Short mmCIF file of C-alpha atoms in Angstrom, two decimals:
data_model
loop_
_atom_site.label_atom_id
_atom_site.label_comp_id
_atom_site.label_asym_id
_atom_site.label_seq_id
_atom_site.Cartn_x
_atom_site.Cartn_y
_atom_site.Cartn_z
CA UNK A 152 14.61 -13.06 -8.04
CA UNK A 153 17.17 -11.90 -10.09
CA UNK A 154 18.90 -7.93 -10.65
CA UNK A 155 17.90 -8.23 -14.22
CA UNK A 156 14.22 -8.65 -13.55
CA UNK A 157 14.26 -5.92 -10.89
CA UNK A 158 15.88 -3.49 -13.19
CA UNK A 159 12.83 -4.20 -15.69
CA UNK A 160 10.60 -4.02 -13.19
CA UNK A 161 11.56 -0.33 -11.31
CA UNK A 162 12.19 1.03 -15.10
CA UNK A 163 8.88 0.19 -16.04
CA UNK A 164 7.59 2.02 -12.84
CA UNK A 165 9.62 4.91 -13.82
CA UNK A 166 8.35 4.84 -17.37
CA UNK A 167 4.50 4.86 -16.18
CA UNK A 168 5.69 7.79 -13.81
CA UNK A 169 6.56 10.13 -16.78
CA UNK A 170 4.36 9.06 -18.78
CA UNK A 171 1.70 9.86 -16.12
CA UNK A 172 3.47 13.05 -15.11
CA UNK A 173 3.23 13.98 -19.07
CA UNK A 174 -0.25 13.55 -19.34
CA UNK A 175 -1.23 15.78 -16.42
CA UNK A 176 0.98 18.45 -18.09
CA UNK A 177 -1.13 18.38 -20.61
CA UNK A 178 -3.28 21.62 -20.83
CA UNK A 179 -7.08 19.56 -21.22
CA UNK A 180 -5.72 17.68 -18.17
CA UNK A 181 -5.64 20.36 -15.63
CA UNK A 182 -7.20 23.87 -14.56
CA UNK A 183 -4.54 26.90 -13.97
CA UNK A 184 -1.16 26.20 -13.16
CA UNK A 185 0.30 23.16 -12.67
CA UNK A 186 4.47 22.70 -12.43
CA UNK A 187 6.19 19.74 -13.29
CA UNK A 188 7.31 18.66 -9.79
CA UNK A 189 3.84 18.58 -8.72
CA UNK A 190 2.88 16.84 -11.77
CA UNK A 191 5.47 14.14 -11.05
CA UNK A 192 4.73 13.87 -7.42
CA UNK A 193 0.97 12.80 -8.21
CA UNK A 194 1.52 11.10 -10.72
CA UNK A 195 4.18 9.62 -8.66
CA UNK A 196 1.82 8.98 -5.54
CA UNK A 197 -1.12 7.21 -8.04
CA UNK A 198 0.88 5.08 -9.20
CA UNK A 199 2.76 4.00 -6.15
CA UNK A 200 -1.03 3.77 -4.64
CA UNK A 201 -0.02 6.14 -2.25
CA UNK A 202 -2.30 8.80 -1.96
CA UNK A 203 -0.62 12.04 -0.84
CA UNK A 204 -1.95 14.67 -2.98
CA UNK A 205 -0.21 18.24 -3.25
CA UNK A 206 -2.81 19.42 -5.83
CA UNK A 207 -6.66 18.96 -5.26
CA UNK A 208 -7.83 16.20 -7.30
CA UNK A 209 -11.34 17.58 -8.11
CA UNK A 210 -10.67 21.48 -8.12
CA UNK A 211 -7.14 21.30 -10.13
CA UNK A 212 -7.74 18.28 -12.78
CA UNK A 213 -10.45 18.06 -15.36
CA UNK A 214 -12.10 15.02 -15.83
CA UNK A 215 -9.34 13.73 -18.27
CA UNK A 216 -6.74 14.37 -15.61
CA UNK A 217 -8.92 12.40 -12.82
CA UNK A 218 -9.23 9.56 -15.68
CA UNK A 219 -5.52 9.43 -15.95
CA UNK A 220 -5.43 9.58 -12.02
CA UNK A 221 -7.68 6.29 -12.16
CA UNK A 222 -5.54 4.35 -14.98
CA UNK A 223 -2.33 5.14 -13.02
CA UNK A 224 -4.00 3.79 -9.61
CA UNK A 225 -5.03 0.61 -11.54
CA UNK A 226 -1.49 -0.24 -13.39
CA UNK A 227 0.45 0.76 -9.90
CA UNK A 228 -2.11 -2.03 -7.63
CA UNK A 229 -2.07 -4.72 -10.29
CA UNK A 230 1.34 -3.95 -11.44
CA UNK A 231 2.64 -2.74 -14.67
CA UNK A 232 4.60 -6.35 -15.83
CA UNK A 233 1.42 -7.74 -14.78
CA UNK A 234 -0.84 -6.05 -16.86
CA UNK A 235 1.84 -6.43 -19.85
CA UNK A 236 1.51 -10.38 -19.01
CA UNK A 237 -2.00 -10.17 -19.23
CA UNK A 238 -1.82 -8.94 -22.57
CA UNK A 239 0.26 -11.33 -24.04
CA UNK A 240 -2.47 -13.61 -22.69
CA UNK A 241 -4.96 -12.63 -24.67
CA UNK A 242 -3.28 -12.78 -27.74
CA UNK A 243 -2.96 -16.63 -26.84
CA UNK A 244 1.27 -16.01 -27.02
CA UNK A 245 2.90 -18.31 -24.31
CA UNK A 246 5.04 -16.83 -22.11
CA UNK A 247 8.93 -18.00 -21.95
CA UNK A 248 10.73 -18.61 -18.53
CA UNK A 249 12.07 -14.78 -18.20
CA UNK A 250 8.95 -13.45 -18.92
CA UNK A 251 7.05 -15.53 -16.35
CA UNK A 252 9.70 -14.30 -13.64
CA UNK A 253 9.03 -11.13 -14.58
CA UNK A 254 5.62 -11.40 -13.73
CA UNK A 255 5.84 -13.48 -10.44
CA UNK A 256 8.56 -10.70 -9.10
CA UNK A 257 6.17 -7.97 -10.37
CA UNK A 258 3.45 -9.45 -8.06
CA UNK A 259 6.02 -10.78 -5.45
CA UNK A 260 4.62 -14.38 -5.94
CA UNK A 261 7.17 -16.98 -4.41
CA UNK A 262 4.73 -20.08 -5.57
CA UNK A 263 5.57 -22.62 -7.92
CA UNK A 264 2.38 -22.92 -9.50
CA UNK A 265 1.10 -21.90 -12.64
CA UNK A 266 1.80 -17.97 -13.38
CA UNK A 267 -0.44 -17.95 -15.71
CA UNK A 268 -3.54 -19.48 -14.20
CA UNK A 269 -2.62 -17.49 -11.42
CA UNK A 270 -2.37 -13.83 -13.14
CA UNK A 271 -5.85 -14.77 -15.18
CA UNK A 272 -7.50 -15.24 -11.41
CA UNK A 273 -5.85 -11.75 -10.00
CA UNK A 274 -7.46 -10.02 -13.03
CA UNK A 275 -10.73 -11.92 -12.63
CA UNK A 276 -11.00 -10.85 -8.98
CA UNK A 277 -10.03 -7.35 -9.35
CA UNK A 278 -12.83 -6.88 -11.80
CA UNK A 279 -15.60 -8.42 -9.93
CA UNK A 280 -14.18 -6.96 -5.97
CA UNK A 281 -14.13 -3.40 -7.45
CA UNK A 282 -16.98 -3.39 -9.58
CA UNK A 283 -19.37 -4.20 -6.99
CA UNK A 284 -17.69 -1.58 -4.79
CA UNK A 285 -18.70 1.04 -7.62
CA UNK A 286 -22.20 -0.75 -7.58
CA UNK A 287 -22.50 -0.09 -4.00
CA UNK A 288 -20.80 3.35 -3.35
CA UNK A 289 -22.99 4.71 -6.70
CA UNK A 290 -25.78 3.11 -5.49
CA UNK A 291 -25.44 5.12 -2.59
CA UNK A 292 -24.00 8.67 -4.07
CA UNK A 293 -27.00 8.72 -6.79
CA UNK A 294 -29.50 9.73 -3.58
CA UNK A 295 -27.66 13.05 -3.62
CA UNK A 296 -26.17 13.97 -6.95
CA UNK A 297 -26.96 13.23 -10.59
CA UNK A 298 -26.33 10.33 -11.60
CA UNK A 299 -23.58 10.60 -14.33
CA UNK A 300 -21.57 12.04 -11.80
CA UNK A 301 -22.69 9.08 -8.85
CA UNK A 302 -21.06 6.75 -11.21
CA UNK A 303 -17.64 8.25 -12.13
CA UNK A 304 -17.38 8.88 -8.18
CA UNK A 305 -18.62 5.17 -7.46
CA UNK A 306 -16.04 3.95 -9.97
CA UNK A 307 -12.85 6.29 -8.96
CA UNK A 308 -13.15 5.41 -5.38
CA UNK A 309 -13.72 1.80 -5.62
CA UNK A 310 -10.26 1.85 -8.09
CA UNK A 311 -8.47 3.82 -5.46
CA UNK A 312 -9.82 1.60 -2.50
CA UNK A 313 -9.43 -1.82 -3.67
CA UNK A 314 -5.49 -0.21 -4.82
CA UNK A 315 -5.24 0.92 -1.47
CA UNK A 316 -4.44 4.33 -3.51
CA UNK A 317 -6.57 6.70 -1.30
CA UNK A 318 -7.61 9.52 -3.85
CA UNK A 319 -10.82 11.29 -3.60
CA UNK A 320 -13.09 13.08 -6.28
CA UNK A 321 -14.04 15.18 -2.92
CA UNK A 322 -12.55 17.99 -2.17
CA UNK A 323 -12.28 17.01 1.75
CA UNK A 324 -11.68 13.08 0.98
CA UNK A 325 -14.63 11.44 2.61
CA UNK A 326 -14.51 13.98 5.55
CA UNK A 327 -18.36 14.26 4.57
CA UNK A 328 -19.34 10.59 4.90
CA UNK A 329 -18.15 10.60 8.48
CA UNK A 330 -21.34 9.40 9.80
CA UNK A 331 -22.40 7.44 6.76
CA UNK A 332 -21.96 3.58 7.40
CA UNK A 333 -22.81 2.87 3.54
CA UNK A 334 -19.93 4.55 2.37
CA UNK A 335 -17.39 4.55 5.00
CA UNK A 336 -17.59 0.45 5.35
CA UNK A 337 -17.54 -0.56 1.56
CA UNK A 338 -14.42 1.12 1.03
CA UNK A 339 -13.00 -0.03 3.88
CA UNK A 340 -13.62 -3.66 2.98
CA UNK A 341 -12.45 -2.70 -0.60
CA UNK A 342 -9.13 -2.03 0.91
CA UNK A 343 -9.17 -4.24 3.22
CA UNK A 344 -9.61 -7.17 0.45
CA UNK A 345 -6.60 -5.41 -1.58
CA UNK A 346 -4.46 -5.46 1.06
CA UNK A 347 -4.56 -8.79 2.56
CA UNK A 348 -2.79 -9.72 -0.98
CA UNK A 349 -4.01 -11.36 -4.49
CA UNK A 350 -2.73 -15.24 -2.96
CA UNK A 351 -4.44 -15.15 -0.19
CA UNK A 352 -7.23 -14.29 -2.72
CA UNK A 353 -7.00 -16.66 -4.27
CA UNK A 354 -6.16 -19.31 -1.80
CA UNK A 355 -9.51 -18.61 -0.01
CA UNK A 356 -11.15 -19.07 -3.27
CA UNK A 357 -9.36 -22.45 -3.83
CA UNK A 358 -10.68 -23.36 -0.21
CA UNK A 359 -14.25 -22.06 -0.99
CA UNK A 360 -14.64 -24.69 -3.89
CA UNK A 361 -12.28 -27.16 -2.94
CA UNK A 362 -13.01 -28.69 0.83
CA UNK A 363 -9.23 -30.47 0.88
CA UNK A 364 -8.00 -27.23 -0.21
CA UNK A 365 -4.67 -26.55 2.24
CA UNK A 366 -4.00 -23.04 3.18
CA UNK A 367 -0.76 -21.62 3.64
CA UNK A 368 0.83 -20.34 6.74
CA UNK A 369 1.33 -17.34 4.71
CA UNK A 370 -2.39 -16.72 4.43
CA UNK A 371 -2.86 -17.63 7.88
CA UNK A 372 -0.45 -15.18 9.27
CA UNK A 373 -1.82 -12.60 7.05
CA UNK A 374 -5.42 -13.18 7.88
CA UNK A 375 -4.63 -13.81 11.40
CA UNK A 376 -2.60 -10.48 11.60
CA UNK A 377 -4.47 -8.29 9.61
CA UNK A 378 -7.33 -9.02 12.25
CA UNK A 379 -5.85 -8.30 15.25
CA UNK A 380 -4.45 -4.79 13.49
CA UNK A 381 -7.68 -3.96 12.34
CA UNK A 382 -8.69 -4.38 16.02
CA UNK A 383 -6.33 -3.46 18.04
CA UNK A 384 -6.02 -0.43 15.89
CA UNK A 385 -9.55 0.19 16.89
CA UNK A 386 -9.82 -0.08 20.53
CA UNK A 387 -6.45 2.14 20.48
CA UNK A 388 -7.60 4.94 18.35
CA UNK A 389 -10.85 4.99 20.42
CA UNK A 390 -9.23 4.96 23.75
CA UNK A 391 -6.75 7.57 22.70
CA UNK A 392 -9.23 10.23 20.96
CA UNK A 393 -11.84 9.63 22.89
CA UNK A 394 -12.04 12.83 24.80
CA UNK A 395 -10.51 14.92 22.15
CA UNK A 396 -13.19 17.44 20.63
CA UNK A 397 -11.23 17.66 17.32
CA UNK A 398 -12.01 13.80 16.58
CA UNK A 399 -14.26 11.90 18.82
CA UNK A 400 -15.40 13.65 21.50
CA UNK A 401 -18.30 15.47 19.35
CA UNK A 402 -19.29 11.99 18.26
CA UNK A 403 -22.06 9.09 19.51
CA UNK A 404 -20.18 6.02 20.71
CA UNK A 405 -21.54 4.61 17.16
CA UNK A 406 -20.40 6.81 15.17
CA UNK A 407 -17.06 7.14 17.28
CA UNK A 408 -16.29 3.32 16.43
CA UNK A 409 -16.91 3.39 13.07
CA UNK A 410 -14.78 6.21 12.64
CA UNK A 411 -11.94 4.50 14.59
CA UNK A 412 -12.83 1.04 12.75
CA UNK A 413 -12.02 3.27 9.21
CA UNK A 414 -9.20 5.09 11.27
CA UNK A 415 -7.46 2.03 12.07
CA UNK A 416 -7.60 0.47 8.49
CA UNK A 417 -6.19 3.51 6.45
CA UNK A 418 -3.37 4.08 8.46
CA UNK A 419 -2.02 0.57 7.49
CA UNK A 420 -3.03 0.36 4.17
CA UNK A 421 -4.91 3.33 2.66
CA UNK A 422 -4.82 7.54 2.39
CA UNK A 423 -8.35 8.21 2.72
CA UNK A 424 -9.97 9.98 6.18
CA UNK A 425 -12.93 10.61 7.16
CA UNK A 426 -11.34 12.98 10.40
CA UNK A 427 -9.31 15.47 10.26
CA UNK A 428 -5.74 14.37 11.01
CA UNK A 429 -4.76 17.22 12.02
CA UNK A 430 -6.25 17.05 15.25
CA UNK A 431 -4.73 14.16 16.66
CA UNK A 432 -2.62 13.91 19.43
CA UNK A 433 0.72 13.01 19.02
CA UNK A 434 0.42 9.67 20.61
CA UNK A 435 -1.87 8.57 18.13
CA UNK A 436 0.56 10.54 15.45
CA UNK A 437 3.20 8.07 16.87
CA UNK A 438 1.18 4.50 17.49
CA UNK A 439 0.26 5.53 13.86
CA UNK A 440 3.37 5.26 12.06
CA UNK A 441 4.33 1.74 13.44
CA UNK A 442 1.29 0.85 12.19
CA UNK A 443 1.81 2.28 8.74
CA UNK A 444 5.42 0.36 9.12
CA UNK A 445 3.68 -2.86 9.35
CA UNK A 446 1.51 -2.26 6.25
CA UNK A 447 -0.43 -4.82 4.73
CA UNK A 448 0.26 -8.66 2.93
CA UNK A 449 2.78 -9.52 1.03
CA UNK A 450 2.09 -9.38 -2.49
CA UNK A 451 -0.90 -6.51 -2.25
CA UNK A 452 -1.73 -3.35 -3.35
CA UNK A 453 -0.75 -2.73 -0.34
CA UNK A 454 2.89 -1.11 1.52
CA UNK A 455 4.75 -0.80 4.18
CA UNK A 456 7.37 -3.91 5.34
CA UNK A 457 4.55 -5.97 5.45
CA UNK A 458 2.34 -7.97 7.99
CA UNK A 459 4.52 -11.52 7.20
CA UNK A 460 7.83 -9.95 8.30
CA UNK A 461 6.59 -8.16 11.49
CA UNK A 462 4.64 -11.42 12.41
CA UNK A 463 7.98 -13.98 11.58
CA UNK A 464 10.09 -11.71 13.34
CA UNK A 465 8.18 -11.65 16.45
CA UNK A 466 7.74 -15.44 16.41
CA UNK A 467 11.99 -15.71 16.29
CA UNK A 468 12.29 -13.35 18.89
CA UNK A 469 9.74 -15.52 21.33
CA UNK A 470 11.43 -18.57 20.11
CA UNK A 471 14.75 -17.17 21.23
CA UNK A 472 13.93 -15.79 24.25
CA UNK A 473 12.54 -18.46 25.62
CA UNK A 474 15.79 -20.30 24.20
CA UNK A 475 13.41 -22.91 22.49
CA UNK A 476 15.10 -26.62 21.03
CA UNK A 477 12.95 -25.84 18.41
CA UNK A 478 13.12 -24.12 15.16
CA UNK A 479 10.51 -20.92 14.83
CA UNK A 480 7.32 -22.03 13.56
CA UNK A 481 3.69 -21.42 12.64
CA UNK A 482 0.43 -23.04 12.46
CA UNK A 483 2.80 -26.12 12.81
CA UNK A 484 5.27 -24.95 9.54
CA UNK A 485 9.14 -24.00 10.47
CA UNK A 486 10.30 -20.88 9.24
CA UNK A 487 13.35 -20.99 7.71
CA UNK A 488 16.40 -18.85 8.39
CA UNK A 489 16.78 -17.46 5.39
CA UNK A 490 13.21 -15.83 5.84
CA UNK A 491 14.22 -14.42 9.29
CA UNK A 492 17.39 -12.81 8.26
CA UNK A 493 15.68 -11.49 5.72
CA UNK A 494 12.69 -10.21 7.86
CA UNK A 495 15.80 -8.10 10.45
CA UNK A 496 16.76 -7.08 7.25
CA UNK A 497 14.09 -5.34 5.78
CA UNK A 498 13.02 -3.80 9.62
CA UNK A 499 16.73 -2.58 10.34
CA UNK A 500 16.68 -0.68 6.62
CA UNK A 501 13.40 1.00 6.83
CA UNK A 502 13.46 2.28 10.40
CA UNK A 503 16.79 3.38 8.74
CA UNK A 504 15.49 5.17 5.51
CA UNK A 505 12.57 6.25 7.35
CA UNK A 506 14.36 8.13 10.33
CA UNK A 507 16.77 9.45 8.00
CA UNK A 508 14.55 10.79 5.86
CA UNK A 509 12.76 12.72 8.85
CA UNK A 510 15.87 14.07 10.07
CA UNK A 511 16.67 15.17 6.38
CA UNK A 512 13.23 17.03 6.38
CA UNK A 513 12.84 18.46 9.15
CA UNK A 514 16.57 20.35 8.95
CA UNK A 515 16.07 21.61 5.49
CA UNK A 516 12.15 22.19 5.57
CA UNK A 517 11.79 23.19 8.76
CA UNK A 518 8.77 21.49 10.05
CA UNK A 519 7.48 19.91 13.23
CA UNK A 520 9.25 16.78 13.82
CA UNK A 521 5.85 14.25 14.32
CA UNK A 522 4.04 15.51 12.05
CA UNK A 523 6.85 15.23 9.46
CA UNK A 524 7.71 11.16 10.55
CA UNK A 525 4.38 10.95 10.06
CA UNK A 526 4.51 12.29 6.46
CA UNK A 527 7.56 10.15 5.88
CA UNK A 528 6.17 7.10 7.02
CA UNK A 529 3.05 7.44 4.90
CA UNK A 530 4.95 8.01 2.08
CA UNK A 531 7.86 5.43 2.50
CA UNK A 532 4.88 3.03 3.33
CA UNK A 533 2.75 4.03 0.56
CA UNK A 534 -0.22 5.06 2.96
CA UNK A 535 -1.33 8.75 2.12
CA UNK A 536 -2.40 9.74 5.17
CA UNK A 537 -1.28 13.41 6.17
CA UNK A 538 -1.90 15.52 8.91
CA UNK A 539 -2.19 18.43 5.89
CA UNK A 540 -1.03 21.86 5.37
CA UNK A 541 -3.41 23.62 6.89
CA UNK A 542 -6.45 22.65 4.43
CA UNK A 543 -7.22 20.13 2.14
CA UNK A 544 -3.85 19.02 0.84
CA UNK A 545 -0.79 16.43 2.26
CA UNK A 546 2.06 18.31 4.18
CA UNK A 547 4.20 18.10 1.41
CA UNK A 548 2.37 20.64 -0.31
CA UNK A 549 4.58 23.11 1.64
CA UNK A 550 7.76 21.27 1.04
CA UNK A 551 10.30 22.59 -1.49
CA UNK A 552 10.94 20.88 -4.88
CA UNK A 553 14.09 19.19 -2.86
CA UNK A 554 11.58 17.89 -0.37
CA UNK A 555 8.78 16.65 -2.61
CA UNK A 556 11.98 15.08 -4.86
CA UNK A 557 12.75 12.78 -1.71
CA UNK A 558 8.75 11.63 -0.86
CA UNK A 559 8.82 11.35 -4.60
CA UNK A 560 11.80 8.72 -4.19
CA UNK A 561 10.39 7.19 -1.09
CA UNK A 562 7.17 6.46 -2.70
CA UNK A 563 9.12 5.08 -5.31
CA UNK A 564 11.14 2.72 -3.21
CA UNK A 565 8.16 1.72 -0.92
CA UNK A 566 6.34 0.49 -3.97
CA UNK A 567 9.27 -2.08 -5.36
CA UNK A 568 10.04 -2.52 -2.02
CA UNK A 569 13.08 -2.73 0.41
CA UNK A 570 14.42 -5.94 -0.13
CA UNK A 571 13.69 -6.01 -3.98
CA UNK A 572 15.01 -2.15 -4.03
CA UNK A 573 18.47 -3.42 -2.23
CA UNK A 574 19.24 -5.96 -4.38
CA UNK A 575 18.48 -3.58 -7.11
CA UNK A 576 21.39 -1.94 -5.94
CA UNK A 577 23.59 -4.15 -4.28
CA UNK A 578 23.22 -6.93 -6.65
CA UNK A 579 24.23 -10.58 -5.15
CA UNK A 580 27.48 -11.89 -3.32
CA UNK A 581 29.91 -14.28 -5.33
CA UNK A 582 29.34 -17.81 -3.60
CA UNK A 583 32.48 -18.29 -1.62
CA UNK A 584 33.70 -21.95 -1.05
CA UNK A 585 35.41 -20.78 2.26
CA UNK A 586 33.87 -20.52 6.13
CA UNK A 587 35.45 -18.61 8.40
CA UNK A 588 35.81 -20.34 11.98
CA UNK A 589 32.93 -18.68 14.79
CA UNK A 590 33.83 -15.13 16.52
CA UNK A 591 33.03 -14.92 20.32
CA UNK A 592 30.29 -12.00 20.27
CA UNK A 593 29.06 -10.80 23.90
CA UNK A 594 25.21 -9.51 23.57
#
């Protein structure tokens, strides 16, 4: 990793953004008025794979708009010097040492294999995981609506699933597919599959064809942690809302759990509900956002601080507790220092940036103070989930152009991320040939 690359990297981001923004400016692109800011905050949030929306999708964007929606959803997930690499590719150019960087920083891949090999596999996979999502989900939306239109909305919300995006052609999200199973579990394993990360992707393909295949301990710990969110998430949601009449109460234990099941994988990953948030208590509010902190795996469509550095930092903290002779390991590999120091790192910053932000907020916008960390969270994390203004739009809908400015900037640094966006600006230390002798430090 090196500030050069970065600097690319977040410019190119940038570049998409306005480019994006301009497009939905455009008068074939949307119906009535549209301002800039608002332009720029979705065009912000689709390509950040957020999915906070301050405009409604269907009612306020033609067709060409929602198409620009998609393409910005697809170049945020896969990753703009990604898709550049791609094309290069194609047009059988090799790719020189910077470039190649470039690439593995744009997809935060640490490995020392072949880029190339590895890019051509993330492309492969994307096409095949979200095309039969679009199969499936049009499958199921032609029993109810013509079929032109079963398509576009089988393709737009397999896109924004598998990005982890969290759009909707529907004017209440997927509010109406509460009780469908079809719909509701397709695009949860859509996001599900792009958040776990494109290595562990394609390390489970490796291991599919090739028995003496050997999995990382990254893929383990992401597999292994992504499960027991997924269900704890569950069980917690469930026993939370159970009795409220706003969310589960009305429900059959069935549908209930299924509900809960989707509940518990958007607020990690993904914007789309099929409840309305706004009815939630605010325990569930605040179990919520930690799990929005947490995110998904490294290297995803996917945000938040990721499931990696929650899961190494807990394993230091057990190790030290327990005051073990033993480095911190897992599934018998030693984590290095470096990698927990960097884990504290990244948790100390964004509880940082994300209470800060709230505070910020909630002084000048003058909103409830949950329902605002909430916001903040699921926009630092690049979630989408929103407790709403009232209707069918994200809380920041109400916000002034200072306040959608700062989600706008939060999306922004969610997406390259906070260690990437630190060194951005901080740059690195001179190496100094001096130690200083130890301090005597009471904890």
């Amino acid at each position: 990793m090196n500030q050069k690359t970065l600097r690319i990297i977040f410019f190119s981001y940038l570049t998409v953004v306005f480019i994006g923004s301009i497009l939905l400016m455009l008068p074939f692109a949307h119906i009535g008025k549209l301002a800039f800011i608002d332009a720029l905050f979705t065009s912000t949030s689709a390509t950040c794979v957020t999915g906070l929306v301050v405009k409604i999708t269907p009612e306020d964007f033609t067709f060409f708009g929602q198409f620009v929606i998609l393409i910005l959803m697809q170049v945020g997930g896969v990753g703009y010097m990604s898709i550049v690499t791609l094309f290069f590719l194609f047009m059988k150019r090799n790719l020189n040492i910077h470039e190649k960087n470039m690439a593995k920083d744009s997809l935060n891949y640490s490995s020392n294999l072949d880029i190339q090999n590895f890019l051509q596999k993330v492309f492969i996979f994307t096409l095949i995981i979200e095309s039969l999502g679009a199969l499936i989900l049009t499958l199921r939306f032609a029993t109810h609506m013509p079929l032109p239109k079963a398509i576009w909305q089988g393709i737009f919300h397999s896109v924004a699933a598998f990005n982890n995006a969290g759009f909707s052609t529907f004017r209440d999200n997927l509010l109406g597919y509460q009780t469908d199973f079809t719909v509701l579990v397709t695009v949860g394993l859509l996001i599900i599959l792009g958040g776990i990360g494109y290595l562990v992707l394609v390390e489970l393909h490796a291991k599919a064809t090739h028995k003496r295949f050997m999995i990382s301990a990254h893929t383990k710990i992401t597999l292994v942690g992504t499960l027991i969110l997924i269900v704890s998430g569950t069980l917690l949601f469930l026993a939370i809302e159970w009795d409220n009449k706003g969310v589960f109460a009305n429900m059959t234990w069935y549908h209930g759990l299924l509900n809960s099941f989707f509940l518990s994988v958007n607020f990690r990953t993904s914007g789309f509900n099929s409840l309305d948030l706004s009815q939630l208590s605010d325990a569930s509010l605040f179990c919520s956002t930690i799990y929005m902190m947490i995110g998904g795996g490294a290297g995803s469509t996917a945000g938040g601080i990721k499931i990696t550095t929650v899961a190494v930092l807990i394993i230091a903290t057990i190790h030290t507790i327990k005051i073990s002779n033993q480095q911190p390991h897992a599934f018998k590999r030693t984590i290095a220092p470096e990698i927990i120091n960097r884990s504290s790192a990244i948790i100390l910053v964004a509880s940082f940036i994300a209470i800060t932000s709230t505070i910020i907020l909630v002084e000048t916008q003058k909103t409830n103070f949950m329902q605002t960390l909430f916001e903040v969270v699921s926009a630092f994390c690049t979630v989408g989930v929103s407790v709403g203004n009232g209707d069918v739009l994200s809380l920041s809908e109400k916000f002034s152009t200072f306040g959608k400015t700062l989600i706008i900037a939060l999306m922004l640094i969610g997406r390259m991320g906070i260690f990437a966006f630190g060194f951005l600006i901080m740059g690195r230390e001179k190496i100094k040939h001096i130690q200083y002798p130890e301090g005597r430090i009471l904890l």
